[in-house]
PDB file of C-alpha atoms in Angstrom:
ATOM      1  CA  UNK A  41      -4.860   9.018  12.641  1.00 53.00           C
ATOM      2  CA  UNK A  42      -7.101   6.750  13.694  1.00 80.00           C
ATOM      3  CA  UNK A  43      -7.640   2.852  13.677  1.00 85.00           C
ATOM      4  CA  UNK A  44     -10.656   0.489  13.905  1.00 89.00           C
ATOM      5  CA  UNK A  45     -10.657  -2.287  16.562  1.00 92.00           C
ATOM      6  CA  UNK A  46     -12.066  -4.728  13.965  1.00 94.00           C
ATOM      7  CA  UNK A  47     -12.646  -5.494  10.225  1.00 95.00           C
ATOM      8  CA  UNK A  48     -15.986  -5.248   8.756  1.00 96.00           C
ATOM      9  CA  UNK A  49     -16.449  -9.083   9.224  1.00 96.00           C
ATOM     10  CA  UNK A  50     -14.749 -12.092   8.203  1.00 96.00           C
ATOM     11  CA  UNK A  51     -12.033 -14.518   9.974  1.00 96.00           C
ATOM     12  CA  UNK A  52      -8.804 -13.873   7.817  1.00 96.00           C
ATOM     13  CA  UNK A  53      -8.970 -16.810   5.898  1.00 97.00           C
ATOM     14  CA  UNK A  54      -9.312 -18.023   2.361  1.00 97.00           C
ATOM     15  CA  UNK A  55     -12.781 -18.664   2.835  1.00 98.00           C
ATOM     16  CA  UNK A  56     -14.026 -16.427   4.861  1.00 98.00           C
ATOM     17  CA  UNK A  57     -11.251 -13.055   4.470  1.00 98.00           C
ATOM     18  CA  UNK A  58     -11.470 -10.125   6.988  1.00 97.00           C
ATOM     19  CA  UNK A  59     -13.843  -7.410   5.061  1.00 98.00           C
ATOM     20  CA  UNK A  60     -12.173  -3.895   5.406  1.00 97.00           C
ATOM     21  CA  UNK A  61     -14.790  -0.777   3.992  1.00 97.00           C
ATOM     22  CA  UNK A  62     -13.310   2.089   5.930  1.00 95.00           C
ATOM     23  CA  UNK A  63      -9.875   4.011   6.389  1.00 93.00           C
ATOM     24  CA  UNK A  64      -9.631   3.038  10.056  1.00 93.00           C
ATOM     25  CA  UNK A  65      -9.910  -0.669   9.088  1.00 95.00           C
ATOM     26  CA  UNK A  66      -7.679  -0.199   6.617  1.00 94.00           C
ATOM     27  CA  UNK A  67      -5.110   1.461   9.366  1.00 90.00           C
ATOM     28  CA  UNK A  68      -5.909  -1.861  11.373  1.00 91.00           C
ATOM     29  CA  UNK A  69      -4.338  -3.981   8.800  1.00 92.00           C
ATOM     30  CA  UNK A  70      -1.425  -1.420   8.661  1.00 89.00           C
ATOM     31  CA  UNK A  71      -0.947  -2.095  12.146  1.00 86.00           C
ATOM     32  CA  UNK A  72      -1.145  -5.920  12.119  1.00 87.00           C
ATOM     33  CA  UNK A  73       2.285  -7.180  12.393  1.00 87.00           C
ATOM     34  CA  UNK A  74       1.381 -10.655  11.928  1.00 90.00           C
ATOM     35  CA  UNK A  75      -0.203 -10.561   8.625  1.00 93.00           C
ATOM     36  CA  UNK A  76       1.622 -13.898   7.058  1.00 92.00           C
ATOM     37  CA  UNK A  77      -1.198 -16.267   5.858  1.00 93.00           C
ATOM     38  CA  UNK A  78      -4.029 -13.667   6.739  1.00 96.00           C
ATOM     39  CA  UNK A  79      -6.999 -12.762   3.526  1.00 98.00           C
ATOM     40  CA  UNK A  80      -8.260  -9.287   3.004  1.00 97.00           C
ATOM     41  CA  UNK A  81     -10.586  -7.824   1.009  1.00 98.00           C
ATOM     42  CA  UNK A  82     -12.337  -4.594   0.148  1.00 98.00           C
ATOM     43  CA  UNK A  83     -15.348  -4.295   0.613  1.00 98.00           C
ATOM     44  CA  UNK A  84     -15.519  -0.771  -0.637  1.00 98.00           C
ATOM     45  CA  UNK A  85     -13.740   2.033  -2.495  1.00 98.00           C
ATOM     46  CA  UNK A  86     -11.482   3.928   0.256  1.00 96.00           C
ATOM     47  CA  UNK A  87     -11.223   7.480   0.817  1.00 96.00           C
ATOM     48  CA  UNK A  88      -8.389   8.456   3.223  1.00 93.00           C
ATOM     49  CA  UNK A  89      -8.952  11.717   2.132  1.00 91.00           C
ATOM     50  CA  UNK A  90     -10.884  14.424   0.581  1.00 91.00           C
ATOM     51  CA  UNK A  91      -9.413  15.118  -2.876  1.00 92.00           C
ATOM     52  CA  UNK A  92     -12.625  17.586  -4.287  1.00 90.00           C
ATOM     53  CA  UNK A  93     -10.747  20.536  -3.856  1.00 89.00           C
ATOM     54  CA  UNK A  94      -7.597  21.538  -6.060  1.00 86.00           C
ATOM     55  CA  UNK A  95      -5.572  22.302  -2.852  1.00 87.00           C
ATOM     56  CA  UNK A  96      -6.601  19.156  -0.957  1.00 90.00           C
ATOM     57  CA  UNK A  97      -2.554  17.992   0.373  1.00 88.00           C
ATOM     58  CA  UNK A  98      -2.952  21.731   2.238  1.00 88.00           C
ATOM     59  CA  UNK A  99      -4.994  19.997   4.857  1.00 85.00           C
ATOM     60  CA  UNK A 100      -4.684  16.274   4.018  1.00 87.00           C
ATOM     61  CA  UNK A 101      -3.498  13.782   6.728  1.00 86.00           C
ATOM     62  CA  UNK A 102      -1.168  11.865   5.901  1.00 83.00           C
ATOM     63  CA  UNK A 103      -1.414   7.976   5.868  1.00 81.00           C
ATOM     64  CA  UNK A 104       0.985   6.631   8.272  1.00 72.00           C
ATOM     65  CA  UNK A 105       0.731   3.106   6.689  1.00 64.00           C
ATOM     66  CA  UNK A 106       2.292   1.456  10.003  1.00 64.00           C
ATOM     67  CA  UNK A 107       5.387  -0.283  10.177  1.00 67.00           C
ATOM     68  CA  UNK A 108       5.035  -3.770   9.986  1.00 78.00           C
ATOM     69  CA  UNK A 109       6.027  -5.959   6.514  1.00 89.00           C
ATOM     70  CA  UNK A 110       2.633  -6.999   4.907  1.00 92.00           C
ATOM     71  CA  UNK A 111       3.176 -10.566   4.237  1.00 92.00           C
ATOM     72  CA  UNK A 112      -0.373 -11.649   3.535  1.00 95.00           C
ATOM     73  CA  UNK A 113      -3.069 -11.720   1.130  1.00 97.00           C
ATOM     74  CA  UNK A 114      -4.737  -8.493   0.117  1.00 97.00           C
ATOM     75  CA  UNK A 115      -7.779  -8.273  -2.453  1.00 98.00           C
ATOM     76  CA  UNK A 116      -8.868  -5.111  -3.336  1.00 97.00           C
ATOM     77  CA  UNK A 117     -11.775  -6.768  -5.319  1.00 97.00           C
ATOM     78  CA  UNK A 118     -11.692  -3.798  -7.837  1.00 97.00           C
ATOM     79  CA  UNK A 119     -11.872  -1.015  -5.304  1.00 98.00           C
ATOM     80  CA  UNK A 120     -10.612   2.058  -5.393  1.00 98.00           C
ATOM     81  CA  UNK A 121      -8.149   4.347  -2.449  1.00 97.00           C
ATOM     82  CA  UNK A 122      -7.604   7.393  -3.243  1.00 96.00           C
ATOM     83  CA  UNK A 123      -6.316  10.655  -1.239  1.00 95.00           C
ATOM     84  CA  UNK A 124      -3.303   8.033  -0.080  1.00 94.00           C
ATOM     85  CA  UNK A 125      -0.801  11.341   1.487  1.00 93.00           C
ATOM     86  CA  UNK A 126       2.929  11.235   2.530  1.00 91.00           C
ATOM     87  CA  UNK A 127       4.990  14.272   2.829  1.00 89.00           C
ATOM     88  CA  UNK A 128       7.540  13.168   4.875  1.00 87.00           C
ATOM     89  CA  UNK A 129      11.154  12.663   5.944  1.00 85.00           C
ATOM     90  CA  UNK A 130      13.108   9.141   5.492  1.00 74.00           C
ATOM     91  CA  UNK A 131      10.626   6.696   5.518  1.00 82.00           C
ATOM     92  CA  UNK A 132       8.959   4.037   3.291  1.00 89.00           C
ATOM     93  CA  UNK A 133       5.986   4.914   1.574  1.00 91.00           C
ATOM     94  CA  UNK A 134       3.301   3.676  -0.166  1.00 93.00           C
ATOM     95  CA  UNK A 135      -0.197   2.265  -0.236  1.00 95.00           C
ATOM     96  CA  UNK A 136       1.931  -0.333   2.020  1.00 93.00           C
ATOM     97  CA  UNK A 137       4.989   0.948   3.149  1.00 91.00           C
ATOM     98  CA  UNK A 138       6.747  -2.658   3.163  1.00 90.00           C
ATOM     99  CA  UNK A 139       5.648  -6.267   1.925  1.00 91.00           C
ATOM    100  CA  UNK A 140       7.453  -8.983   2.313  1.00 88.00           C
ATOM    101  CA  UNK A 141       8.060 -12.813   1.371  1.00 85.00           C
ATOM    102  CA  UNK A 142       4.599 -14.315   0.467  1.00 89.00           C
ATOM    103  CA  UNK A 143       2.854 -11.135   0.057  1.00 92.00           C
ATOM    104  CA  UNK A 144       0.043 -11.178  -2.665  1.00 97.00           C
ATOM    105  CA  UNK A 145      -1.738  -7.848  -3.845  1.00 97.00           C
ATOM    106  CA  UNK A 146      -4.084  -7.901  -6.421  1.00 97.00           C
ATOM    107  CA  UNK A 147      -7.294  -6.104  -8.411  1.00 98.00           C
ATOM    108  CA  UNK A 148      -6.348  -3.079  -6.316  1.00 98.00           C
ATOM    109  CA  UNK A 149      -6.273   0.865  -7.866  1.00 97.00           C
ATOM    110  CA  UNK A 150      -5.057   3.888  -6.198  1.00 97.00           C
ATOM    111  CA  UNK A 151      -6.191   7.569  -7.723  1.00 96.00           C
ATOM    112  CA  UNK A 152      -5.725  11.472  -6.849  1.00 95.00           C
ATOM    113  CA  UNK A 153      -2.805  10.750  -4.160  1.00 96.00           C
ATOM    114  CA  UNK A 154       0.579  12.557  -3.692  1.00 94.00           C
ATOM    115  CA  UNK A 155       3.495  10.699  -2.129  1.00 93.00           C
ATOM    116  CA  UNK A 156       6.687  12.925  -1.179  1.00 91.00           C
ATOM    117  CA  UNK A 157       9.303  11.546   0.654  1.00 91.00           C
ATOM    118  CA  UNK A 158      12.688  12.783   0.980  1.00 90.00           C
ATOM    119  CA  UNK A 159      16.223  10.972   1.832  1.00 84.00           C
ATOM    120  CA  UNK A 160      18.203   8.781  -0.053  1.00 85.00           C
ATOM    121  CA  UNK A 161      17.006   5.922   1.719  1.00 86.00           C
ATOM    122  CA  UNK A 162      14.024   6.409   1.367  1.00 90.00           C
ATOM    123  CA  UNK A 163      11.582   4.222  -0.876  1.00 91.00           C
ATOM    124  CA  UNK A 164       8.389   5.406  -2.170  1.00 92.00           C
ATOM    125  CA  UNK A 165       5.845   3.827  -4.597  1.00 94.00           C
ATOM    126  CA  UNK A 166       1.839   4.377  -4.803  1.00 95.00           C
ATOM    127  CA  UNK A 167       1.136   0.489  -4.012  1.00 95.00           C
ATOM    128  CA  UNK A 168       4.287  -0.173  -2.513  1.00 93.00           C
ATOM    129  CA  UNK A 169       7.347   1.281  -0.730  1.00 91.00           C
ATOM    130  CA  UNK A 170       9.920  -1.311  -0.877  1.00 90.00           C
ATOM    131  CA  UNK A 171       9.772  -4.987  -0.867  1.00 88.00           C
ATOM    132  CA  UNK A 172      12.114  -6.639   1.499  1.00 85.00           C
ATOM    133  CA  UNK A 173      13.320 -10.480   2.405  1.00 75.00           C
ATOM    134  CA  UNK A 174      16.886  -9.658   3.750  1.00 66.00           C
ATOM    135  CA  UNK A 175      15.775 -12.155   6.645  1.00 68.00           C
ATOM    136  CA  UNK A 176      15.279 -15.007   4.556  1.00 69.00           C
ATOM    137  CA  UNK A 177      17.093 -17.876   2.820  1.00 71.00           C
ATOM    138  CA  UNK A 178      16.529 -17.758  -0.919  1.00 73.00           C
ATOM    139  CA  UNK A 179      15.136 -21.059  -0.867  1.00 73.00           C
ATOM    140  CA  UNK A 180      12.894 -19.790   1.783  1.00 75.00           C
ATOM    141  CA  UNK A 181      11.501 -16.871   0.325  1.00 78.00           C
ATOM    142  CA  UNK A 182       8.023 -16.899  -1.320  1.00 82.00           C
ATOM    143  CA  UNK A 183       8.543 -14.213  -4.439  1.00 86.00           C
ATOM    144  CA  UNK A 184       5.620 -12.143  -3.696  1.00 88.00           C
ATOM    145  CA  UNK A 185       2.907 -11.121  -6.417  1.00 93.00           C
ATOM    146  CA  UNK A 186       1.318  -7.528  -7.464  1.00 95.00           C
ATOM    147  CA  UNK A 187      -1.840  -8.600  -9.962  1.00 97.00           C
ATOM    148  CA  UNK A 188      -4.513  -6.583 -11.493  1.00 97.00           C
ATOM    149  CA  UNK A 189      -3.369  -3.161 -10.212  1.00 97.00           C
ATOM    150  CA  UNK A 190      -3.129   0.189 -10.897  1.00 97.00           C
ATOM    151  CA  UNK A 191      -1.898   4.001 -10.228  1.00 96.00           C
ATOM    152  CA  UNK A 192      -3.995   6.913 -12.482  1.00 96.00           C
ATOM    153  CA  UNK A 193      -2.778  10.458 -14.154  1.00 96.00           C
ATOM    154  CA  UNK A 194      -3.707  11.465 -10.591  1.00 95.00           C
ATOM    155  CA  UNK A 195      -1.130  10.059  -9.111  1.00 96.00           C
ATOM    156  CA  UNK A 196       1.976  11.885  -8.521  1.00 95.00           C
ATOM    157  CA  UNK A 197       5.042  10.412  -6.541  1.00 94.00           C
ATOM    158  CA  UNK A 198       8.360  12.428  -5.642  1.00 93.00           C
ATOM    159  CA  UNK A 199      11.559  10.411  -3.859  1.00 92.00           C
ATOM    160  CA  UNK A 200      15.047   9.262  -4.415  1.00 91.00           C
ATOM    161  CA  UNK A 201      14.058   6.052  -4.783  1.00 90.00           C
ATOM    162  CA  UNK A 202      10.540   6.364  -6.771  1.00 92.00           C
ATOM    163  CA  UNK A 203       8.324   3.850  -8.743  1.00 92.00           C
ATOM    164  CA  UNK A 204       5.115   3.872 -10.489  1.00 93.00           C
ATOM    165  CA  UNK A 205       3.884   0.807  -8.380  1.00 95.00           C
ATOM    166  CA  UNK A 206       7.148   0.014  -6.474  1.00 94.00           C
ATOM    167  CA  UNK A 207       9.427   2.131  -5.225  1.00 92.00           C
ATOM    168  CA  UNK A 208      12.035  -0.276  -4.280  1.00 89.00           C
ATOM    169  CA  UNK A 209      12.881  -3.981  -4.200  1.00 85.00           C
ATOM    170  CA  UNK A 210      15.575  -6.010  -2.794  1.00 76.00           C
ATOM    171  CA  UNK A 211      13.831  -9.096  -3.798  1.00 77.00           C
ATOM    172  CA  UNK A 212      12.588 -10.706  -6.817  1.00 81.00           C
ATOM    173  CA  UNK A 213       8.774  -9.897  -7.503  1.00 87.00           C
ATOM    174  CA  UNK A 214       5.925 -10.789  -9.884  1.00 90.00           C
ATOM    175  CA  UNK A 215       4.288  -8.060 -11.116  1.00 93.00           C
ATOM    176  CA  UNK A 216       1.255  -8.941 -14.033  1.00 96.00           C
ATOM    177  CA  UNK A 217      -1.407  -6.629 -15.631  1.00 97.00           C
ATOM    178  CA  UNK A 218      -0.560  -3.867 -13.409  1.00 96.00           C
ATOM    179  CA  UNK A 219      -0.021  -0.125 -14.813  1.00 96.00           C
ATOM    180  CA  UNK A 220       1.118   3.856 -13.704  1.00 96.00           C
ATOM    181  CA  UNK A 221      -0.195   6.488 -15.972  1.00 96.00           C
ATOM    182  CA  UNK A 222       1.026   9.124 -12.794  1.00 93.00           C
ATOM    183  CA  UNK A 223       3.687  11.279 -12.349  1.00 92.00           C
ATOM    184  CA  UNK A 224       7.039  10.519 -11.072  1.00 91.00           C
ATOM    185  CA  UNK A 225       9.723  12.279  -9.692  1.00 87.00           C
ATOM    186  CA  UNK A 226      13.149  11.781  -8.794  1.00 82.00           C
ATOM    187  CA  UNK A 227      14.857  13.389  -6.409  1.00 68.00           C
TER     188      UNK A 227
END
């Protein structure tokens, strides 16, 4: 529920990316709605929240992920987020709800989350909701890449429109050494 007013450190470039080591700088890049040529990195593995106990969606907040269309450069530098929660009504859902043309995810895993969503059009994926370019000319649209990443056996995801990674995409997309060992449902 809450955001940071800055990263870590860094200036959002290729050199020098924004450092994000908390959930509430994580929510700020949620929340960014001009992410388009923008770095990010983890700095740390990311908790949203706590998974120790069996029961732990009973009081679990759930991630809102924002609504803006990620369109930058994310690395998770082999970090970890885990307790990522939805239980929800019509909405996109995901690690990031929407990316967009240009978008590049990579070396990122996500463990012990549950995603729910219900509503035919509704998307829902433990990386990514649905990928969307409807705004663009196909010869202006950057085919986004997913690198390197990963959803565990503690994963579980439940919507019309589920995916492993992805839960729905309108747009072509490169996906490489990525895997889901979780559990998926279709509703």
């Amino acid at each position: 529920g809450y955001f940071a007013s800055k990263y870590a450190s860094g200036e959002g470039t290729k050199e020098s990316p924004y450092i994000i080591e908390t959930p509430e700088q994580l929510a700020k890049l949620m929340l960014d709605p001009a992410t388009a040529g923008k770095y990010y990195k983890l700095g740390a593995d990311i908790r949203l929240n706590d998974t120790s106990s069996e029961n732990w969606t009973k009081t679990a907040r759930q991630w809102f992920g924002g609504t803006s269309e990620f369109a930058g450069n994310f690395d998770g530098n082999g970090h970890v987020v885990s307790g990522l929660y939805f239980n929800t009504e019509f909405a996109y859902a995901g690690l990031f709800p929407q990316i967009t043309s240009g978008a590049v995810i990579r070396r990122v895993g996500i463990t012990r989350s549950s995603v729910t969503v219900s509503g035919e059009e509704s998307y829902a994926g433990a990386l990514v909701g649905r990928i969307v370019g409807w705004n663009f000319k196909e010869e202006d649209f950057v085919t986004p890449v997913i690198s390197q990443c990963f959803a565990d056996h503690t994963v579980k995801i439940s919507c019309y429109n589920a995916g492993g990674l992805v839960g729905g995409c309108g747009m072509k997309v490169d996906i490489d050494n990525c895997y889901f060992t979780g559990r998926l449902y279709v509703d």
